[in-house]
Short mmCIF file of C-alpha atoms and ligand atoms in Angstrom, two decimals:
data_model
loop_
_atom_site.label_atom_id
_atom_site.label_comp_id
_atom_site.label_asym_id
_atom_site.label_seq_id
_atom_site.Cartn_x
_atom_site.Cartn_y
_atom_site.Cartn_z
CA MET A 26 2.88 -10.46 36.80
CA ARG A 27 3.25 -14.08 36.13
CA ARG A 28 6.43 -14.28 33.80
CA LEU A 29 6.18 -16.71 30.38
CA ILE A 30 9.90 -16.66 29.20
CA PHE A 31 11.40 -18.96 31.15
CA GLU A 32 10.15 -23.33 30.27
CA PRO A 33 10.49 -26.25 32.91
CA GLU A 34 14.41 -26.64 32.24
CA HIS A 35 15.16 -22.79 33.94
CA GLU A 36 12.75 -22.84 36.94
CA GLN A 37 14.52 -26.30 37.99
CA PHE A 38 18.13 -24.80 36.91
CA ARG A 39 16.71 -21.58 38.92
CA ASP A 40 15.31 -23.97 41.64
CA SER A 41 18.91 -25.14 42.07
CA ALA A 42 20.79 -21.60 41.87
CA ARG A 43 18.51 -20.49 44.54
CA ARG A 44 20.06 -23.35 47.14
CA PHE A 45 23.69 -22.33 45.51
CA PHE A 46 22.85 -18.50 46.47
CA GLN A 47 20.93 -19.26 49.66
CA GLN A 48 23.58 -21.77 51.07
CA GLU A 49 27.55 -20.38 50.07
CA VAL A 50 26.83 -17.14 49.47
CA ALA A 51 24.31 -14.96 51.72
CA PRO A 52 25.66 -16.33 54.55
CA HIS A 53 28.87 -14.93 53.69
CA GLY A 54 27.77 -11.51 53.17
CA GLU A 55 27.98 -9.19 55.95
CA ARG A 56 31.79 -10.83 56.69
CA TRP A 57 31.87 -9.56 52.60
CA ARG A 58 30.55 -6.82 53.33
CA GLU A 59 32.76 -5.23 56.47
CA GLN A 60 36.80 -7.59 54.44
CA GLY A 61 35.71 -4.50 51.44
CA PHE A 62 36.19 -7.96 48.83
CA VAL A 63 34.45 -11.49 48.71
CA ASP A 64 36.35 -14.71 48.84
CA ARG A 65 38.08 -15.81 45.91
CA GLU A 66 37.31 -19.50 46.30
CA ILE A 67 33.12 -18.25 46.08
CA TYR A 68 34.61 -17.99 42.32
CA GLN A 69 35.22 -21.99 42.16
CA LYS A 70 32.77 -22.93 44.15
CA ALA A 71 29.84 -21.29 42.17
CA GLY A 72 32.17 -23.49 38.79
CA ALA A 73 32.18 -26.37 40.72
CA GLN A 74 28.32 -25.59 40.99
CA GLY A 75 28.30 -24.95 37.05
CA LEU A 76 27.29 -21.43 37.29
CA LEU A 77 29.85 -19.85 35.52
CA LEU A 78 30.25 -18.64 31.79
CA THR A 79 27.37 -21.48 31.32
CA TRP A 80 27.05 -20.90 27.44
CA ALA A 81 30.60 -21.39 26.60
CA ASP A 82 31.84 -24.43 24.63
CA GLU A 83 32.30 -27.28 26.36
CA GLN A 84 35.32 -28.45 25.18
CA TYR A 85 36.36 -25.63 27.49
CA GLY A 86 34.01 -27.09 30.15
CA GLY A 87 30.93 -24.52 29.75
CA LEU A 88 27.32 -26.29 29.96
CA ALA A 89 27.34 -24.71 26.05
CA LEU A 90 23.72 -23.42 26.99
CA ASP A 91 23.55 -20.73 24.17
CA ASP A 92 20.57 -19.70 25.89
CA PHE A 93 20.78 -15.47 27.80
CA ARG A 94 17.70 -17.13 30.29
CA PHE A 95 20.46 -18.97 32.12
CA GLU A 96 22.56 -15.92 33.49
CA GLN A 97 19.39 -14.66 33.45
CA ILE A 98 18.59 -16.60 36.24
CA ILE A 99 21.51 -16.53 38.00
CA ILE A 100 22.35 -12.72 38.00
CA GLU A 101 18.62 -12.16 39.31
CA GLU A 102 18.78 -15.41 42.28
CA ASN A 103 22.81 -13.54 43.49
CA ILE A 104 20.50 -10.63 44.14
CA ALA A 105 17.25 -11.70 45.60
CA HIS A 106 19.28 -14.30 47.84
CA GLY A 107 22.81 -14.43 47.61
CA GLU A 108 25.45 -11.37 47.89
CA ILE A 109 24.76 -8.05 44.98
CA GLY A 110 28.52 -7.99 45.35
CA PHE A 111 29.53 -10.96 44.16
CA TYR A 112 29.92 -9.92 40.59
CA ILE A 113 29.33 -13.39 39.18
CA ASN A 114 27.53 -11.61 36.79
CA LEU A 115 30.92 -9.31 35.59
CA HIS A 116 32.41 -11.91 34.98
CA SER A 117 30.59 -14.32 33.76
CA ALA A 118 28.03 -12.63 31.08
CA LEU A 119 30.19 -9.39 30.93
CA VAL A 120 33.95 -9.42 31.09
CA ALA A 121 34.57 -13.45 29.80
CA PRO A 122 32.16 -12.64 26.22
CA TYR A 123 34.98 -10.38 25.23
CA ILE A 124 37.27 -13.12 25.32
CA ALA A 125 35.05 -15.77 24.11
CA GLY A 126 33.58 -13.58 20.57
CA LEU A 127 37.42 -11.81 19.96
CA GLY A 128 40.05 -15.06 21.50
CA SER A 129 41.90 -16.74 19.52
CA ASP A 130 41.25 -20.97 19.74
CA GLU A 131 44.67 -20.89 21.57
CA GLN A 132 43.85 -17.88 23.42
CA LYS A 133 40.42 -19.62 24.44
CA ALA A 134 42.00 -22.51 25.94
CA ARG A 135 45.17 -20.91 26.99
CA TRP A 136 42.14 -18.33 29.80
CA LEU A 137 38.27 -19.90 29.47
CA PRO A 138 38.54 -23.15 31.34
CA GLY A 139 40.51 -21.38 34.04
CA CYS A 140 37.10 -18.74 34.07
CA ILE A 141 34.73 -21.21 34.02
CA SER A 142 36.13 -23.16 36.92
CA GLY A 143 36.36 -19.68 39.22
CA ASP A 144 40.71 -19.74 39.16
CA LYS A 145 40.78 -17.55 37.31
CA ILE A 146 38.68 -13.86 37.59
CA LEU A 147 37.76 -11.58 35.32
CA ALA A 148 38.01 -7.55 34.73
CA VAL A 149 37.60 -5.12 32.75
CA ALA A 150 39.40 -1.68 32.36
CA MET A 151 37.93 0.50 30.40
CA THR A 152 37.46 4.31 32.71
CA GLU A 153 40.34 6.24 33.99
CA PRO A 154 40.28 9.16 35.71
CA GLY A 155 39.72 11.22 32.84
CA ALA A 156 37.42 9.36 30.82
CA GLY A 157 34.14 7.31 32.26
CA SER A 158 31.34 8.10 29.07
CA ASP A 159 33.74 10.20 26.51
CA LEU A 160 36.15 6.62 26.18
CA ALA A 161 37.65 8.69 22.98
CA GLY A 162 39.25 10.16 25.47
CA MET A 163 41.22 7.38 26.68
CA ARG A 164 44.96 8.20 27.60
CA ALA A 165 46.96 5.02 27.66
CA THR A 166 48.89 3.97 25.79
CA ALA A 167 50.03 1.13 24.30
CA VAL A 168 53.36 1.08 20.97
CA ASP A 169 53.94 -1.77 19.77
CA LYS A 170 57.42 -2.86 20.18
CA GLY A 171 57.74 -6.10 17.50
CA ASP A 172 57.47 -8.39 19.36
CA HIS A 173 54.69 -7.11 22.13
CA TRP A 174 53.47 -4.35 23.17
CA LEU A 175 54.45 -1.16 26.11
CA LEU A 176 51.08 -0.42 28.06
CA ASN A 177 51.44 2.77 29.52
CA GLY A 178 48.44 4.67 31.59
CA SER A 179 46.27 3.96 34.83
CA LYS A 180 42.55 3.09 35.57
CA THR A 181 40.14 3.64 37.48
CA TYR A 182 37.15 2.60 38.93
CA ILE A 183 37.16 -1.18 38.21
CA SER A 184 35.26 -3.89 39.75
CA ASN A 185 36.43 -6.59 40.66
CA GLY A 186 40.30 -5.06 41.15
CA GLN A 187 41.80 -6.04 43.37
CA LEU A 188 41.01 -9.59 43.04
CA ALA A 189 40.84 -10.24 38.82
CA ASP A 190 43.52 -12.47 37.64
CA LEU A 191 42.91 -11.47 33.94
CA ILE A 192 42.54 -7.95 33.36
CA ILE A 193 40.51 -7.15 29.75
CA VAL A 194 43.10 -3.45 29.03
CA ALA A 195 41.74 -0.90 26.38
CA ALA A 196 44.41 1.76 25.29
CA ARG A 197 44.94 3.66 22.56
CA THR A 198 47.41 1.82 20.02
CA ASP A 199 47.10 4.51 16.67
CA PRO A 200 48.01 8.24 18.18
CA GLU A 201 46.76 9.70 14.66
CA SER A 202 42.19 8.47 15.42
CA LYS A 203 40.79 8.92 18.38
CA HIS A 204 39.09 5.82 18.30
CA GLY A 205 41.87 4.01 17.09
CA LEU A 206 42.39 1.60 20.89
CA GLY A 207 43.61 -2.06 21.28
CA LEU A 208 42.23 -4.66 24.20
CA PHE A 209 44.95 -6.34 26.15
CA VAL A 210 44.74 -9.33 28.56
CA ILE A 211 47.04 -8.55 30.89
CA GLU A 212 48.05 -11.13 33.70
CA ASP A 213 48.13 -10.69 37.47
CA GLY A 214 52.39 -10.76 38.25
CA MET A 215 52.65 -8.81 34.78
CA PRO A 216 56.07 -7.04 35.64
CA GLY A 217 55.18 -3.18 35.75
CA PHE A 218 50.78 -3.79 36.97
CA GLU A 219 50.67 -2.72 39.99
CA ARG A 220 46.70 -2.40 41.88
CA GLY A 221 46.39 0.61 43.68
CA LYS A 222 43.89 1.24 46.44
CA ARG A 223 40.71 -0.29 47.52
CA LEU A 224 38.46 2.79 46.89
CA LYS A 225 35.61 3.19 49.65
CA LYS A 226 32.24 3.71 48.03
CA MET A 227 28.87 4.31 48.61
CA GLY A 228 27.44 1.23 48.78
CA LEU A 229 27.65 -2.72 46.68
CA ALA A 230 30.57 -2.62 49.95
CA ALA A 231 31.07 -6.34 49.01
CA GLN A 232 32.62 -5.61 45.53
CA ASP A 233 35.59 -4.58 45.65
CA THR A 234 36.95 -1.23 42.85
CA SER A 235 40.50 -0.18 42.63
CA GLU A 236 43.02 2.24 40.22
CA LEU A 237 45.01 0.03 38.15
CA PHE A 238 48.54 1.72 37.07
CA PHE A 239 50.17 0.32 34.13
CA ASN A 240 54.13 1.47 33.46
CA ASP A 241 55.91 -0.29 30.70
CA VAL A 242 54.37 -3.54 31.46
CA LYS A 243 55.68 -5.48 28.26
CA VAL A 244 52.07 -7.40 26.93
CA PRO A 245 53.06 -10.54 24.86
CA LYS A 246 51.44 -10.09 20.95
CA GLU A 247 49.89 -13.63 22.08
CA ASN A 248 47.38 -10.67 24.77
CA VAL A 249 46.31 -8.90 21.73
CA LEU A 250 42.21 -9.91 21.75
CA GLY A 251 40.91 -9.68 18.16
CA GLU A 252 43.04 -7.09 16.49
CA ALA A 253 44.74 -4.41 18.56
CA THR A 254 43.49 -1.14 16.56
CA GLN A 255 39.62 -1.98 16.06
CA GLY A 256 38.69 -2.12 19.85
CA PHE A 257 36.70 0.88 20.00
CA ARG A 258 34.43 -1.31 17.41
CA TYR A 259 34.02 -4.21 20.05
CA LEU A 260 33.66 -1.98 22.93
CA SER A 261 30.50 -0.33 21.03
CA ARG A 262 29.58 -4.80 20.17
CA PHE A 263 29.45 -5.57 23.81
CA LEU A 264 28.23 -2.62 25.77
CA ALA A 265 24.52 -3.75 23.98
CA GLY A 266 25.43 -6.77 26.57
CA GLU A 267 26.41 -5.26 29.38
CA ARG A 268 23.61 -2.65 29.25
CA LEU A 269 21.29 -5.90 29.53
CA VAL A 270 23.11 -7.26 32.29
CA ALA A 271 22.99 -4.10 33.98
CA ALA A 272 19.36 -3.86 33.29
CA ILE A 273 18.06 -7.64 34.84
CA GLY A 274 20.30 -6.74 38.08
CA SER A 275 18.81 -3.12 38.62
CA MET A 276 15.25 -5.05 38.20
CA ALA A 277 16.43 -7.60 40.46
CA ALA A 278 17.39 -5.25 43.26
CA ALA A 279 13.67 -3.46 42.87
CA GLN A 280 11.97 -6.59 43.03
CA THR A 281 13.47 -7.40 46.00
CA ALA A 282 13.98 -4.15 47.52
CA PHE A 283 9.76 -3.88 46.72
CA ASP A 284 8.96 -7.53 47.83
CA ILE A 285 10.95 -7.22 51.41
CA THR A 286 8.50 -3.87 51.81
CA LEU A 287 5.57 -5.94 50.85
CA GLU A 288 5.91 -8.28 53.92
CA PHE A 289 7.02 -4.80 56.12
CA VAL A 290 3.58 -3.23 55.45
CA LYS A 291 2.23 -5.88 56.47
CA GLU A 292 4.08 -6.36 60.34
CA ARG A 293 4.79 -2.79 61.01
CA ARG A 294 1.58 -1.14 63.20
CA ALA A 295 0.78 2.38 63.65
CA PHE A 296 -2.63 3.58 64.19
CA GLY A 297 -3.67 1.19 65.00
CA LYS A 298 -3.40 -0.74 61.99
CA PRO A 299 -0.47 -2.57 59.87
CA ILE A 300 0.42 0.82 57.50
CA GLY A 301 -0.10 -1.26 54.27
CA ALA A 302 -3.63 -0.92 55.22
CA PHE A 303 -3.23 2.92 54.79
CA GLN A 304 -4.47 4.40 51.02
CA ASN A 305 -1.08 6.01 50.77
CA SER A 306 0.96 2.40 50.91
CA ARG A 307 -1.14 0.78 48.81
CA PHE A 308 -0.96 3.38 46.16
CA VAL A 309 2.48 3.90 46.52
CA LEU A 310 3.40 -0.26 46.43
CA ALA A 311 0.07 -1.00 44.08
CA GLY A 312 1.86 2.03 41.55
CA LEU A 313 5.07 -0.01 41.78
CA ARG A 314 3.64 -3.27 40.84
CA ALA A 315 2.47 -1.62 38.06
CA GLU A 316 5.49 -0.37 37.17
CA LEU A 317 8.03 -3.48 38.13
CA ASP A 318 6.01 -5.90 36.02
CA ALA A 319 6.24 -3.79 32.72
CA ALA A 320 9.34 -2.63 32.65
CA GLN A 321 10.06 -6.50 33.63
CA THR A 322 8.07 -7.13 30.77
CA PHE A 323 9.83 -5.23 27.83
CA ILE A 324 13.61 -7.05 29.71
CA ASP A 325 12.75 -10.24 29.61
CA GLN A 326 11.57 -8.82 25.84
CA CYS A 327 15.78 -7.87 25.93
CA THR A 328 16.57 -10.88 26.97
CA LEU A 329 14.51 -13.07 23.93
CA LEU A 330 16.11 -10.54 21.31
CA LEU A 331 19.85 -10.78 22.66
CA ASN A 332 19.17 -14.84 22.21
CA ALA A 333 17.87 -13.93 18.48
CA LYS A 334 21.19 -12.25 18.42
CA ALA A 335 18.36 -9.06 16.98
CA LEU A 336 19.14 -7.00 20.72
CA GLU A 337 20.34 -3.47 19.35
CA ALA A 338 22.17 -1.56 20.96
CA ASP A 339 19.08 1.10 21.37
CA ASP A 340 17.17 -1.51 23.04
CA ALA A 341 19.99 -2.33 25.38
CA ALA A 342 20.04 0.84 26.26
CA ALA A 343 17.07 2.47 26.79
CA ALA A 344 16.01 -1.42 28.66
CA LYS A 345 19.62 0.07 30.92
CA LEU A 346 17.38 3.22 31.06
CA ILE A 347 14.55 2.80 32.32
CA SER A 348 14.95 -0.14 34.65
CA SER A 349 17.43 1.65 36.82
CA GLU A 350 15.97 4.92 36.54
CA LEU A 351 13.08 2.58 37.97
CA GLU A 352 15.17 1.12 40.56
CA GLY A 353 15.93 4.64 42.54
CA ARG A 354 12.45 5.45 42.09
CA VAL A 355 11.05 2.00 43.91
CA VAL A 356 13.72 2.12 46.38
CA ASP A 357 13.94 5.63 47.62
CA ALA A 358 9.43 5.02 47.91
CA CYS A 359 11.08 1.57 49.42
CA VAL A 360 13.42 3.04 52.46
CA GLN A 361 9.86 6.06 53.05
CA LEU A 362 7.81 2.85 53.48
CA HIS A 363 10.08 1.90 56.34
CA GLY A 364 10.09 4.69 58.30
CA GLY A 365 13.19 5.23 60.08
CA ALA A 366 14.06 1.48 59.89
CA GLY A 367 14.63 2.07 56.81
CA TYR A 368 17.66 4.07 57.87
CA MET A 369 19.27 1.37 59.40
CA GLU A 370 21.75 -0.78 58.10
CA GLU A 371 20.34 -3.91 59.72
CA TYR A 372 17.22 -3.79 57.93
CA ARG A 373 18.40 -4.76 54.11
CA ILE A 374 16.31 -1.98 52.20
CA SER A 375 18.28 0.76 53.84
CA ARG A 376 21.80 -1.44 51.25
CA LEU A 377 19.57 -1.80 48.66
CA TYR A 378 18.88 1.98 48.34
CA SER A 379 22.60 2.56 48.38
CA ASP A 380 23.88 0.45 46.62
CA ALA A 381 21.11 1.46 44.38
CA ARG A 382 22.52 4.24 43.35
CA ILE A 383 25.44 3.02 40.77
CA SER A 384 22.84 1.73 38.62
CA ARG A 385 22.16 5.31 36.52
CA ILE A 386 26.05 6.16 35.92
CA PHE A 387 27.92 2.23 35.37
CA ALA A 388 27.89 0.00 32.35
CA GLY A 389 27.20 3.80 30.88
CA THR A 390 24.75 6.70 32.48
CA SER A 391 21.46 8.25 32.66
CA GLU A 392 22.57 10.80 30.20
CA ILE A 393 24.39 9.10 28.08
CA MET A 394 21.72 6.30 27.37
CA LYS A 395 18.92 8.47 25.53
CA GLU A 396 22.03 9.77 23.69
CA ILE A 397 22.49 6.47 22.26
CA ILE A 398 18.42 5.58 22.36
CA GLY A 399 17.85 9.99 20.30
CA ARG A 400 20.49 8.85 17.75
CA GLY A 401 18.60 5.51 16.75
CA LEU A 402 15.60 7.80 16.30
CA GLY A 403 17.88 9.70 13.39
CA LEU A 404 18.07 12.92 15.84
CA ASP A 405 22.12 12.63 16.32
CA GLU A 406 23.67 16.16 16.75
CA ARG A 407 26.58 15.31 13.74
CA LYS A 408 24.09 14.65 11.80
CA ILE A 409 21.31 16.57 11.88
CA GLY A 410 22.95 19.51 13.23
C1 FAD B 22 31.43 0.79 41.21
C2 FAD B 22 31.60 1.26 40.10
C3 FAD B 22 32.30 -0.02 39.59
C4 FAD B 22 32.49 0.39 37.66
N1 FAD B 22 32.92 -0.37 37.54
C5 FAD B 22 33.88 -0.66 36.56
C6 FAD B 22 34.77 -1.41 35.56
O1 FAD B 22 34.77 -2.76 35.89
N2 FAD B 22 35.32 -1.50 34.43
C7 FAD B 22 35.45 0.34 34.33
O2 FAD B 22 35.46 -0.20 33.14
N3 FAD B 22 34.58 1.16 34.94
C8 FAD B 22 33.97 0.64 35.07
N4 FAD B 22 33.00 2.15 36.33
C9 FAD B 22 32.94 3.41 35.43
C10 FAD B 22 31.86 4.21 34.92
O3 FAD B 22 31.41 2.51 34.26
C11 FAD B 22 31.95 5.33 34.43
O4 FAD B 22 31.94 5.40 36.21
C12 FAD B 22 31.14 5.89 34.21
O5 FAD B 22 30.63 5.63 32.65
C13 FAD B 22 30.70 7.62 34.05
O6 FAD B 22 32.02 7.96 33.79
P1 FAD B 22 32.31 9.09 34.15
O7 FAD B 22 32.21 8.06 36.22
O8 FAD B 22 34.25 9.41 33.85
O9 FAD B 22 31.30 10.14 34.63
P2 FAD B 22 31.00 11.57 33.81
O10 FAD B 22 31.73 10.94 31.98
O11 FAD B 22 32.63 12.22 33.89
O12 FAD B 22 30.10 11.80 33.84
C14 FAD B 22 29.90 13.31 34.80
C15 FAD B 22 27.98 13.73 34.67
O13 FAD B 22 28.48 14.41 32.89
C16 FAD B 22 27.50 13.47 32.50
N5 FAD B 22 27.55 13.69 31.40
C17 FAD B 22 29.00 12.87 30.76
N6 FAD B 22 29.08 13.12 29.28
C18 FAD B 22 27.52 13.46 28.95
C19 FAD B 22 26.72 14.10 27.47
N7 FAD B 22 27.24 13.60 26.10
N8 FAD B 22 25.95 13.82 27.42
C20 FAD B 22 25.45 14.77 28.87
N9 FAD B 22 25.53 14.49 29.83
C21 FAD B 22 27.39 13.86 30.08
C22 FAD B 22 27.11 11.62 33.10
O14 FAD B 22 26.11 11.59 32.64
C23 FAD B 22 27.16 12.43 34.22
O15 FAD B 22 25.95 12.77 34.97
C24 FAD B 22 32.41 2.15 37.26
C25 FAD B 22 32.46 2.82 38.34
C26 FAD B 22 31.72 2.49 39.99
C27 FAD B 22 31.34 3.90 40.50
#
């Protein structure tokens, strides 16, 4: 279905972004998946092309495009035509907004230019071995030592964990309050900061995901984002945007799976005809098309709401829930329509299938999304239980 949210300038931007992902990213995908991480240079190339932090102020080197549709286009084009493991979305649309939104003028001047040029790669570290969905269970601590904070603890499953130069780390700053967290910018090379293993995963082979360790890391006061006890509130504030980013990615992956399968069923023959001619294939694809169009329309509406600064936490949770669940159903049906070929790595659908499984888990699981939507309905057990 035609999408009406884009203007001619967006379509132009999409064309040039697509060329970039086709020419500069896709040809390296297989090698990156084998090595388990992308080359750092790809961030610099994307920066030179104006594809990083498109929204950032011109004084830092950004394009000041105060319109999330541009970021949406980048996410969609990278997934459809580039490499899903290149986490340009995490860098630009998910982590950098913490610096721009919470950082002081000095911090923004210090970090944003490198993020925009691609010289500094970003990550955010909340999850710990014992605390994922339940962030209030976080055990990493930061203690105020007067002229610095002393950070101790460990994080796990951190995207860009190996490549990142700047990592926003959440740690407990107030032992009395389970919501007293701070956000600390940890820089590559700080004494006491160590990267653990690159973790082996079911999918997203080119995306490095790692453990991180912090042993008596002296974090200068200038590296605290916002107020050192308000991290929980900040995380909640930025998580809506993060969930929309995840939803956009799920839709792009699901649509890509659908498109390649539609081509496949026209070519592949059985019983003397293309498998697309069987009523079952037609019905399956017709049903998916209807669901994809409906979900995409909702996600596009969420983009416009974000632009209008009116995207609520439960809207974003609904976007992530329906898109990631739909992605799961689409890739599963598309593998089935591919037959044995769908299980072979050389067919892209097999990768889309294994890459998709995490979408219902990271950036908040489907169950947590339902909790948030339920709270929006006033069905909070703390209030009505
Ligand atoms: C590839 C990958 C990349 C990631 N990248 C990052 C990153 O960059 N930074 C970062 O900080 N984290 C990252 N994560 C972590 C991710 O966000 C967490 O794995 C996720 O939030 C789930 O937390 P958990 O793994 O601790 O699962 P758990 O919280 O232990 O959940 C286990 C199960 O219990 C269910 N559950 C939990 N609480 C409830 C409840 N209240 N009601 C009903 N069911 C519940 C969950 O839905 C799930 O089904 C990444 C994870 C992966 C796998």
